[in-house]
Amino acid sequence: MSVAHRTLECPVFSQLLPKKKSKSRAWEHFGLPANESGQIVSQDIAVCKLCWSPVSAKSGSTSNLFGHLRLHHPLKFSAVSNKSKVVTATGQYSPFCAAVDESIDEPQPHSNMAASESNQFNFVDNHRHKRQKFMTDFQRLDDQASKRTTDSVTKFLVCTMQPYNLVDRKEFKNMGHKIRQELSLIKKDTISVTTDCWTSIANTPYITITVHFITSEWALKSACLACAHFDDDHNGKNIAEVLRSILNDWGIDVQNIMSITTDNGRNIEKSIEELNLENAHISCFAHNINIGVNHSLDIPILKRAIAQLKKLQNAFAMSWKMKRDLHKAQELLQMEVKTLLSACPTRWWSTLKLVKRFLENQLPICKTLLEYPNKKHLMLEGNEISALEDFTTATELLEDITSSLSGEQYTTASAVLPLYMKIKNNLENKDEDSSLLKSIKSEILESLNKYESHPMSSNLQLSTLCDPRFRLNFIESPEEV
């Protein structure tokens, strides 16, 4: 069954029963399906009393319930939220839905109480809802008042993670008409997207999609559209269907996507082809750096050195006496007291931090190991230490670049080509380089050469051209851009 349609298999039921011992207000609008004898047929599925859609509620989780209300019944969601009140112009609190037709979210008639299919996804709930101001003055708004009102609506859409086309819905326009506000309806013609498939620590698969856009005040904003449970095969077609369905739920046309950033998985790249977004695709620069560095860590001598270093680090981590004696040795040598850091397999820079910490503390580490004869064998040999030094030389710059590309409040696409050229210059082979250092440099550069190919290079050049920091400084053929 395709995840793109998200049809939960809910057994046929004849009545809905309340969730026992539940304190969440979300259950006011949901019930558990039960048969005629009052026996619950599924504890993992809740049925919406407003639209009869089945929603996943495994282990009693209410995140999906709140997500369903927020997406399909915003007025009811506002009512059950803790911050469901807004500030009026007089400074008093009043219910958000007081000025709106209450009949909008009333349940529709249903003939046989059978669960209908639902297109909703398992959205992760975001409880950061802000109070919004709206006018109680029924006079015609001047230009400044209209701008303030528009800004308030924009803040409401962003802070409550509402779809940007909410302002086009009949219910929203009806609310605006009832409170006599002339709102400048907000629309976004173009957006950028980042998406990824990932697995939680509980080995549960998810897919996440985030949009990025610029407001009328030129502020860069990001919003997570979905973090959905994705238990279908992770092939290109299924991923494309999920992405298309999520975008459709938010009223976003795929053709309005100017760029989409992903990792290098073949299934992800295939989904980009299914969506006809090849010309808008940008491969994640930090992810490619990670691939190149991990390939270099597979070079035999370096792999052996890292493995030995991890054994050494583990020995200090497991023995409080060795850690104590290491700190004493550092104090004796008038060095800053530090411990050996652990390395995470999926974060290459954590390995670099461990290597740098070891190289800085070789003397106190040796002194400590002399006091533990059965641990002397853990100290690295000369060729292994040289391998770690070569690794540090090649990757130290990449750590800073990865960190700078992880920002969300500033543009990063325009910096990709300048940073790529800086890496190329920094990793040029020198006569004094060892054979290992040359191999490390080669592995890293090989993972990044895709940024010189069309159409990705053309998009990045155009982005760099539009950045006043760079302009034409990093573009070899401006006429082609």
Short mmCIF file of C-alpha atoms in Angstrom, two decimals:
data_model
loop_
_atom_site.label_atom_id
_atom_site.label_comp_id
_atom_site.label_asym_id
_atom_site.label_seq_id
_atom_site.Cartn_x
_atom_site.Cartn_y
_atom_site.Cartn_z
CA MET A 1 0.00 0.00 0.00
CA SER A 2 1.55 3.31 -1.07
CA VAL A 3 2.47 5.75 1.65
CA ALA A 4 1.65 8.64 -0.64
CA HIS A 5 -2.04 7.96 -0.11
CA ARG A 6 -1.61 7.12 3.60
CA THR A 7 -4.71 4.92 3.75
CA LEU A 8 -4.69 3.50 7.24
CA GLU A 9 -6.30 0.09 7.40
CA CYS A 10 -8.95 0.73 10.03
CA PRO A 11 -11.29 -2.20 10.80
CA VAL A 12 -15.01 -1.64 10.26
CA PHE A 13 -16.60 -0.31 13.44
CA SER A 14 -20.05 0.67 14.65
CA GLN A 15 -19.24 3.14 17.41
CA LEU A 16 -16.47 5.29 18.86
CA LEU A 17 -15.39 4.98 22.48
CA PRO A 18 -13.44 7.59 24.46
CA LYS A 19 -9.80 7.00 25.33
CA LYS A 20 -9.60 5.99 28.99
CA LYS A 21 -7.22 7.73 31.40
CA SER A 22 -6.19 10.28 28.78
CA LYS A 23 -5.61 13.87 29.89
CA SER A 24 -4.95 15.26 26.41
CA ARG A 25 -7.67 17.54 25.03
CA ALA A 26 -7.00 16.16 21.55
CA TRP A 27 -9.13 13.14 22.44
CA GLU A 28 -12.20 15.40 22.69
CA HIS A 29 -12.42 15.11 18.90
CA PHE A 30 -11.25 11.51 18.50
CA GLY A 31 -12.48 8.10 19.59
CA LEU A 32 -11.33 4.51 19.45
CA PRO A 33 -13.20 2.28 16.95
CA ALA A 34 -15.36 -0.39 18.60
CA ASN A 35 -17.83 -3.04 17.45
CA GLU A 36 -21.49 -3.35 18.40
CA SER A 37 -20.69 -5.09 21.69
CA GLY A 38 -18.46 -2.20 22.76
CA GLN A 39 -15.17 -4.03 22.22
CA ILE A 40 -12.38 -1.83 20.86
CA VAL A 41 -11.14 -3.22 17.54
CA SER A 42 -7.88 -1.24 17.41
CA GLN A 43 -5.90 0.60 20.09
CA ASP A 44 -3.43 2.03 17.53
CA ILE A 45 -5.97 3.95 15.43
CA ALA A 46 -8.07 6.94 16.46
CA VAL A 47 -11.02 8.10 14.36
CA CYS A 48 -11.75 11.81 13.96
CA LYS A 49 -15.29 12.67 15.06
CA LEU A 50 -15.32 15.64 12.65
CA CYS A 51 -14.43 13.96 9.35
CA TRP A 52 -14.29 10.24 10.25
CA SER A 53 -10.67 9.95 9.12
CA PRO A 54 -8.50 7.29 10.81
CA VAL A 55 -5.32 8.65 12.38
CA SER A 56 -2.37 6.69 13.74
CA ALA A 57 -2.23 6.83 17.56
CA LYS A 58 0.29 4.16 18.45
CA SER A 59 1.21 3.89 22.13
CA GLY A 60 -1.34 6.59 22.94
CA SER A 61 0.65 9.30 21.12
CA THR A 62 -1.30 12.50 20.43
CA SER A 63 1.18 14.16 18.03
CA ASN A 64 -0.67 12.84 14.99
CA LEU A 65 -4.02 13.83 16.49
CA PHE A 66 -2.92 17.43 17.00
CA GLY A 67 -1.36 17.41 13.53
CA HIS A 68 -4.64 16.25 11.98
CA LEU A 69 -6.62 18.96 13.80
CA ARG A 70 -4.11 21.64 12.85
CA LEU A 71 -4.20 20.68 9.18
CA HIS A 72 -7.87 19.80 8.65
CA HIS A 73 -9.74 21.53 11.50
CA PRO A 74 -7.74 24.65 12.44
CA LEU A 75 -10.55 26.15 14.51
CA LYS A 76 -10.89 23.07 16.68
CA PHE A 77 -7.12 22.91 16.96
CA SER A 78 -7.07 26.49 18.20
CA ALA A 79 -9.75 25.64 20.75
CA VAL A 80 -7.88 22.67 22.25
CA SER A 81 -4.49 24.40 22.28
CA ASN A 82 -3.32 25.93 25.51
CA LYS A 83 -2.78 29.25 23.81
CA SER A 84 -6.04 29.50 21.92
CA LYS A 85 -6.70 33.10 22.83
CA VAL A 86 -5.64 36.27 21.08
CA VAL A 87 -5.17 39.84 22.20
CA THR A 88 -7.71 42.38 21.02
CA ALA A 89 -6.98 46.01 20.37
CA THR A 90 -8.26 46.85 23.88
CA GLY A 91 -5.72 44.52 25.48
CA GLN A 92 -8.29 41.95 26.64
CA TYR A 93 -8.24 38.26 25.76
CA SER A 94 -10.99 36.76 23.64
CA PRO A 95 -11.41 33.31 22.04
CA PHE A 96 -9.82 33.09 18.62
CA CYS A 97 -12.87 31.50 17.03
CA ALA A 98 -15.40 33.91 18.57
CA ALA A 99 -15.69 35.96 15.38
CA VAL A 100 -15.93 32.97 13.05
CA ASP A 101 -18.82 30.82 11.95
CA GLU A 102 -18.76 27.83 14.32
CA SER A 103 -20.42 25.60 11.76
CA ILE A 104 -17.27 25.30 9.67
CA ASP A 105 -15.84 22.39 11.61
CA GLU A 106 -19.07 20.53 12.33
CA PRO A 107 -18.91 16.79 11.46
CA GLN A 108 -20.42 15.72 8.18
CA PRO A 109 -23.17 13.07 8.07
CA HIS A 110 -21.85 9.55 7.74
CA SER A 111 -24.03 6.65 6.75
CA ASN A 112 -22.38 3.46 7.98
CA MET A 113 -19.73 4.72 10.43
CA ALA A 114 -17.05 2.95 8.38
CA ALA A 115 -13.67 4.65 8.46
CA SER A 116 -12.91 6.65 5.33
CA GLU A 117 -9.53 6.88 3.73
CA SER A 118 -7.37 9.79 4.76
CA ASN A 119 -4.59 11.68 3.05
CA GLN A 120 -3.15 13.03 6.27
CA PHE A 121 0.44 12.44 7.32
CA ASN A 122 1.95 11.90 10.74
CA PHE A 123 2.98 15.47 11.42
CA VAL A 124 5.19 16.13 14.41
CA ASP A 125 3.35 18.54 16.69
CA ASN A 126 4.77 21.95 17.40
CA HIS A 127 3.35 23.52 20.55
CA ARG A 128 4.89 26.96 20.10
CA HIS A 129 1.72 28.90 19.34
CA LYS A 130 1.87 32.67 19.74
CA ARG A 131 -0.97 35.08 20.51
CA GLN A 132 -1.96 37.13 17.49
CA LYS A 133 -3.46 40.64 17.46
CA PHE A 134 -6.48 41.47 15.32
CA MET A 135 -8.50 44.65 14.96
CA THR A 136 -11.84 45.23 16.65
CA ASP A 137 -12.28 48.57 14.93
CA PHE A 138 -14.77 48.09 12.06
CA GLN A 139 -13.67 51.16 10.13
CA ARG A 140 -11.84 50.90 6.82
CA LEU A 141 -8.11 50.34 7.35
CA ASP A 142 -5.56 52.83 6.09
CA ASP A 143 -2.32 51.71 4.41
CA GLN A 144 -0.30 51.46 7.62
CA ALA A 145 -3.03 49.57 9.45
CA SER A 146 -3.37 47.22 6.48
CA LYS A 147 0.37 46.53 6.60
CA ARG A 148 0.27 45.81 10.33
CA THR A 149 -2.63 43.43 9.79
CA THR A 150 -0.80 41.64 6.97
CA ASP A 151 2.29 41.30 9.17
CA SER A 152 0.16 39.84 11.95
CA VAL A 153 -1.35 37.24 9.60
CA THR A 154 2.12 36.35 8.30
CA LYS A 155 3.33 35.81 11.85
CA PHE A 156 0.30 33.64 12.54
CA LEU A 157 1.01 31.43 9.49
CA VAL A 158 4.68 31.00 10.38
CA CYS A 159 4.42 30.53 14.15
CA THR A 160 1.56 28.03 13.95
CA MET A 161 2.96 26.18 10.91
CA GLN A 162 -0.14 26.82 8.81
CA PRO A 163 -0.07 26.32 5.01
CA TYR A 164 0.66 29.59 3.23
CA ASN A 165 -2.46 29.17 1.05
CA LEU A 166 -4.68 29.21 4.14
CA VAL A 167 -5.54 32.80 3.26
CA ASP A 168 -7.19 31.56 0.05
CA ARG A 169 -9.62 29.27 1.84
CA LYS A 170 -13.28 30.15 2.06
CA GLU A 171 -13.30 29.87 5.85
CA PHE A 172 -10.43 32.31 6.26
CA LYS A 173 -12.03 34.83 3.92
CA ASN A 174 -15.30 34.40 5.80
CA MET A 175 -13.55 35.23 9.06
CA GLY A 176 -11.96 38.30 7.49
CA HIS A 177 -15.32 39.43 6.18
CA LYS A 178 -17.01 39.01 9.55
CA ILE A 179 -14.47 41.19 11.36
CA ARG A 180 -14.36 43.65 8.43
CA GLN A 181 -10.64 43.57 7.82
CA GLU A 182 -9.22 44.25 4.39
CA LEU A 183 -6.30 41.86 4.41
CA SER A 184 -3.61 41.77 1.76
CA LEU A 185 -3.64 38.04 1.16
CA ILE A 186 -0.23 36.47 1.35
CA LYS A 187 1.08 34.20 -1.37
CA LYS A 188 4.48 32.73 -2.18
CA ASP A 189 5.20 32.17 -5.85
CA THR A 190 8.54 30.37 -5.41
CA ILE A 191 10.14 28.34 -2.64
CA SER A 192 13.15 26.14 -1.98
CA VAL A 193 12.92 22.70 -0.41
CA THR A 194 15.16 20.37 1.58
CA THR A 195 14.15 16.76 2.22
CA ASP A 196 15.64 13.62 3.71
CA CYS A 197 14.72 10.07 4.66
CA TRP A 198 16.05 9.03 8.05
CA THR A 199 15.67 6.43 10.79
CA SER A 200 15.06 7.15 14.45
CA ILE A 201 16.99 5.59 17.32
CA ALA A 202 14.07 3.15 17.62
CA ASN A 203 14.71 2.09 13.99
CA THR A 204 11.51 3.77 12.77
CA PRO A 205 11.69 5.26 9.24
CA TYR A 206 10.64 8.85 8.59
CA ILE A 207 10.64 11.37 5.78
CA THR A 208 10.98 15.09 6.46
CA ILE A 209 10.40 18.03 4.14
CA THR A 210 11.24 21.68 4.93
CA VAL A 211 10.50 24.75 2.81
CA HIS A 212 12.51 27.98 2.69
CA PHE A 213 11.19 31.31 1.44
CA ILE A 214 11.75 35.06 1.67
CA THR A 215 9.17 37.40 3.17
CA SER A 216 8.21 40.79 1.79
CA GLU A 217 10.67 42.29 4.31
CA TRP A 218 13.47 40.13 2.84
CA ALA A 219 13.66 37.92 5.90
CA LEU A 220 14.68 34.32 5.24
CA LYS A 221 12.20 31.89 6.80
CA SER A 222 12.01 28.10 7.08
CA ALA A 223 9.09 25.84 7.94
CA CYS A 224 8.87 22.07 8.40
CA LEU A 225 5.89 20.88 6.36
CA ALA A 226 6.01 17.29 7.55
CA CYS A 227 7.92 14.71 9.51
CA ALA A 228 5.99 11.64 8.41
CA HIS A 229 6.27 7.98 9.26
CA PHE A 230 7.41 6.27 6.05
CA ASP A 231 7.14 2.47 6.24
CA ASP A 232 6.91 1.73 2.51
CA ASP A 233 9.88 0.67 0.38
CA HIS A 234 12.24 3.62 0.06
CA ASN A 235 12.42 3.53 -3.73
CA GLY A 236 12.35 6.58 -5.98
CA LYS A 237 8.71 6.23 -7.00
CA ASN A 238 7.39 5.93 -3.45
CA ILE A 239 9.48 8.85 -2.21
CA ALA A 240 8.25 11.00 -5.10
CA GLU A 241 4.62 10.11 -4.30
CA VAL A 242 5.08 11.04 -0.64
CA LEU A 243 6.71 14.37 -1.48
CA ARG A 244 4.05 15.20 -4.05
CA SER A 245 1.27 14.35 -1.61
CA ILE A 246 2.75 16.48 1.19
CA LEU A 247 3.18 19.44 -1.15
CA ASN A 248 -0.38 19.02 -2.43
CA ASP A 249 -1.69 18.98 1.14
CA TRP A 250 -0.14 22.41 1.61
CA GLY A 251 -1.29 23.70 -1.77
CA ILE A 252 2.23 23.92 -3.19
CA ASP A 253 2.76 23.35 -6.91
CA VAL A 254 5.89 21.32 -7.66
CA GLN A 255 6.62 23.72 -10.52
CA ASN A 256 7.06 26.53 -7.98
CA ILE A 257 10.08 24.81 -6.42
CA MET A 258 13.20 26.71 -7.47
CA SER A 259 15.65 24.34 -5.78
CA ILE A 260 15.52 21.08 -3.86
CA THR A 261 18.46 19.96 -1.73
CA THR A 262 18.96 16.29 -0.84
CA ASP A 263 21.66 13.77 -0.07
CA ASN A 264 23.18 11.50 -2.73
CA GLY A 265 21.05 8.39 -2.26
CA ARG A 266 20.14 6.82 -5.59
CA ASN A 267 16.54 6.49 -4.45
CA ILE A 268 16.37 10.20 -3.61
CA GLU A 269 17.88 11.14 -6.96
CA LYS A 270 15.36 8.88 -8.72
CA SER A 271 12.50 10.62 -6.88
CA ILE A 272 13.82 13.97 -8.13
CA GLU A 273 13.60 12.61 -11.68
CA GLU A 274 10.02 11.41 -11.02
CA LEU A 275 9.10 14.96 -9.96
CA ASN A 276 10.86 16.47 -13.02
CA LEU A 277 13.06 18.58 -10.74
CA GLU A 278 16.46 17.54 -12.11
CA ASN A 279 17.27 21.11 -13.13
CA ALA A 280 16.44 22.36 -9.62
CA HIS A 281 18.36 19.66 -7.74
CA ILE A 282 21.31 20.61 -5.52
CA SER A 283 23.30 17.90 -3.81
CA CYS A 284 24.02 18.72 -0.16
CA PHE A 285 27.58 20.07 0.03
CA ALA A 286 28.13 19.07 3.66
CA HIS A 287 26.90 15.55 2.88
CA ASN A 288 29.40 15.21 0.04
CA ILE A 289 32.21 16.39 2.29
CA ASN A 290 31.13 13.70 4.74
CA ILE A 291 31.25 11.06 1.98
CA GLY A 292 34.74 12.11 0.89
CA VAL A 293 36.16 12.14 4.42
CA ASN A 294 34.62 8.74 5.22
CA HIS A 295 36.17 7.29 2.06
CA SER A 296 39.55 8.59 3.21
CA LEU A 297 39.01 6.95 6.61
CA ASP A 298 38.86 3.60 4.80
CA ILE A 299 42.49 3.92 3.65
CA PRO A 300 44.16 0.96 5.45
CA ILE A 301 46.87 2.77 7.43
CA LEU A 302 44.50 5.54 8.51
CA LYS A 303 41.72 3.08 9.32
CA ARG A 304 44.14 1.13 11.51
CA ALA A 305 45.32 4.27 13.30
CA ILE A 306 41.76 5.47 14.01
CA ALA A 307 40.77 2.03 15.33
CA GLN A 308 43.74 2.01 17.71
CA LEU A 309 42.96 5.56 18.85
CA LYS A 310 39.37 4.58 19.64
CA LYS A 311 40.62 1.69 21.77
CA LEU A 312 42.84 4.13 23.66
CA GLN A 313 39.98 6.57 24.17
CA ASN A 314 37.70 3.78 25.37
CA ALA A 315 40.28 2.69 27.96
CA PHE A 316 40.35 6.18 29.48
CA ALA A 317 36.56 6.46 29.31
CA MET A 318 36.05 3.16 31.15
CA SER A 319 38.58 3.80 33.93
CA TRP A 320 38.12 6.71 36.32
CA LYS A 321 41.63 6.07 37.68
CA MET A 322 43.25 6.49 34.27
CA LYS A 323 41.19 9.61 33.66
CA ARG A 324 42.25 10.99 37.05
CA ASP A 325 45.93 10.27 36.38
CA LEU A 326 45.68 11.85 32.93
CA HIS A 327 44.34 15.04 34.49
CA LYS A 328 47.17 15.00 37.05
CA ALA A 329 49.72 14.61 34.26
CA GLN A 330 48.20 17.54 32.36
CA GLU A 331 48.32 19.72 35.48
CA LEU A 332 51.92 18.71 36.11
CA LEU A 333 52.83 19.74 32.56
CA GLN A 334 50.86 22.99 33.00
CA MET A 335 48.43 22.00 30.29
CA GLU A 336 44.68 22.55 30.16
CA VAL A 337 42.83 19.63 31.74
CA LYS A 338 40.91 17.80 29.01
CA THR A 339 39.62 14.30 28.36
CA LEU A 340 39.72 12.30 25.14
CA LEU A 341 36.51 12.85 23.20
CA SER A 342 34.38 10.04 21.84
CA ALA A 343 33.82 9.72 18.09
CA CYS A 344 30.46 9.21 16.39
CA PRO A 345 30.55 7.05 13.23
CA THR A 346 28.03 9.26 11.38
CA ARG A 347 29.78 12.56 12.21
CA TRP A 348 33.25 12.60 10.73
CA TRP A 349 34.19 15.84 12.50
CA SER A 350 33.87 14.07 15.87
CA THR A 351 36.70 11.79 14.71
CA LEU A 352 38.75 14.87 13.79
CA LYS A 353 38.15 16.36 17.25
CA LEU A 354 39.33 13.11 18.85
CA VAL A 355 42.45 13.07 16.66
CA LYS A 356 43.31 16.70 17.46
CA ARG A 357 42.77 16.14 21.19
CA PHE A 358 45.11 13.12 21.07
CA LEU A 359 47.83 14.94 19.14
CA GLU A 360 47.72 17.83 21.62
CA ASN A 361 48.02 15.51 24.63
CA GLN A 362 50.50 12.85 23.53
CA LEU A 363 52.93 13.62 26.36
CA PRO A 364 50.49 13.37 29.32
CA ILE A 365 48.89 10.30 27.71
CA CYS A 366 52.28 8.55 27.46
CA LYS A 367 53.08 9.49 31.06
CA THR A 368 49.76 8.05 32.22
CA LEU A 369 50.18 4.79 30.30
CA LEU A 370 53.60 4.25 31.92
CA GLU A 371 51.77 3.82 35.23
CA TYR A 372 49.60 1.05 33.73
CA PRO A 373 51.89 -1.65 32.26
CA ASN A 374 48.94 -3.66 30.94
CA LYS A 375 47.78 -0.63 28.91
CA LYS A 376 51.08 0.34 27.26
CA HIS A 377 50.16 -1.52 24.08
CA LEU A 378 47.34 0.97 23.48
CA MET A 379 49.74 3.79 22.60
CA LEU A 380 49.91 4.46 18.87
CA GLU A 381 53.07 3.79 16.87
CA GLY A 382 55.00 6.39 14.92
CA ASN A 383 53.50 5.66 11.49
CA GLU A 384 50.01 5.71 12.97
CA ILE A 385 50.61 9.11 14.56
CA SER A 386 51.92 10.40 11.22
CA ALA A 387 48.73 9.15 9.55
CA LEU A 388 46.63 11.07 12.08
CA GLU A 389 48.67 14.22 11.42
CA ASP A 390 48.06 13.88 7.67
CA PHE A 391 44.34 13.43 8.31
CA THR A 392 44.24 16.61 10.40
CA THR A 393 46.12 18.58 7.76
CA ALA A 394 43.64 17.58 5.04
CA THR A 395 40.39 17.98 6.96
CA GLU A 396 40.82 20.87 9.41
CA LEU A 397 39.46 23.41 6.92
CA LEU A 398 36.50 21.14 6.10
CA GLU A 399 35.32 21.23 9.72
CA ASP A 400 34.92 25.03 9.59
CA ILE A 401 33.19 24.86 6.20
CA THR A 402 30.72 22.21 7.36
CA SER A 403 29.85 24.35 10.37
CA SER A 404 29.34 27.50 8.26
CA LEU A 405 27.02 25.64 5.86
CA SER A 406 24.74 24.48 8.67
CA GLY A 407 23.01 27.83 9.13
CA GLU A 408 19.28 28.36 8.70
CA GLN A 409 19.10 32.14 9.11
CA TYR A 410 21.37 32.99 6.16
CA THR A 411 21.80 31.92 2.55
CA THR A 412 24.27 29.08 1.95
CA ALA A 413 23.77 28.09 -1.72
CA SER A 414 25.64 31.14 -3.01
CA ALA A 415 28.68 30.16 -0.91
CA VAL A 416 28.99 26.61 -2.25
CA LEU A 417 31.13 27.42 -5.31
CA PRO A 418 33.47 29.84 -3.48
CA LEU A 419 33.97 27.28 -0.73
CA TYR A 420 34.48 24.50 -3.27
CA MET A 421 37.22 26.52 -4.98
CA LYS A 422 38.84 27.24 -1.63
CA ILE A 423 38.85 23.52 -0.84
CA LYS A 424 40.38 22.73 -4.26
CA ASN A 425 43.16 25.25 -3.70
CA ASN A 426 43.76 24.03 -0.16
CA LEU A 427 43.92 20.37 -1.20
CA GLU A 428 46.28 20.81 -4.14
CA ASN A 429 49.11 18.29 -3.95
CA LYS A 430 52.47 19.63 -2.80
CA ASP A 431 55.92 18.15 -3.29
CA GLU A 432 56.36 17.58 0.44
CA ASP A 433 53.04 15.72 0.82
CA SER A 434 53.20 12.08 1.87
CA SER A 435 51.52 9.44 -0.27
CA LEU A 436 48.82 9.06 2.39
CA LEU A 437 48.08 12.79 2.45
CA LYS A 438 47.76 12.80 -1.34
CA SER A 439 45.34 9.87 -1.16
CA ILE A 440 43.21 11.63 1.46
CA LYS A 441 43.06 14.78 -0.66
CA SER A 442 42.12 12.76 -3.74
CA GLU A 443 39.23 10.98 -1.99
CA ILE A 444 37.78 14.26 -0.74
CA LEU A 445 38.05 16.10 -4.07
CA GLU A 446 36.54 13.16 -5.96
CA SER A 447 33.37 13.43 -3.87
CA LEU A 448 33.04 17.14 -4.70
CA ASN A 449 33.74 17.25 -8.44
CA LYS A 450 29.99 16.95 -9.23
CA TYR A 451 29.66 20.68 -8.48
CA GLU A 452 31.42 21.37 -11.77
CA SER A 453 28.76 19.55 -13.82
CA HIS A 454 25.59 20.95 -15.40
CA PRO A 455 22.86 21.80 -14.36
CA MET A 456 23.95 22.01 -10.73
CA SER A 457 26.93 24.23 -11.50
CA SER A 458 24.74 26.65 -13.49
CA ASN A 459 22.28 27.06 -10.62
CA LEU A 460 25.08 27.59 -8.12
CA GLN A 461 26.82 30.10 -10.39
CA LEU A 462 23.60 32.08 -10.72
CA SER A 463 23.19 32.05 -6.94
CA THR A 464 26.78 33.20 -6.46
CA LEU A 465 26.31 35.94 -9.05
CA CYS A 466 23.33 37.32 -7.10
CA ASP A 467 25.29 37.41 -3.83
CA PRO A 468 26.90 40.86 -3.41
CA ARG A 469 29.77 39.25 -1.48
CA PHE A 470 30.93 37.26 -4.51
CA ARG A 471 29.44 38.56 -7.78
CA LEU A 472 31.72 37.46 -10.65
CA ASN A 473 34.79 36.67 -8.54
CA PHE A 474 34.20 32.91 -8.58
CA ILE A 475 32.57 32.49 -12.01
CA GLU A 476 34.88 31.41 -14.81
CA SER A 477 32.46 32.03 -17.71
CA PRO A 478 29.99 34.83 -16.80
CA GLU A 479 28.50 34.85 -20.30
CA GLU A 480 27.24 31.27 -19.81
CA VAL A 481 25.37 32.23 -16.65
#
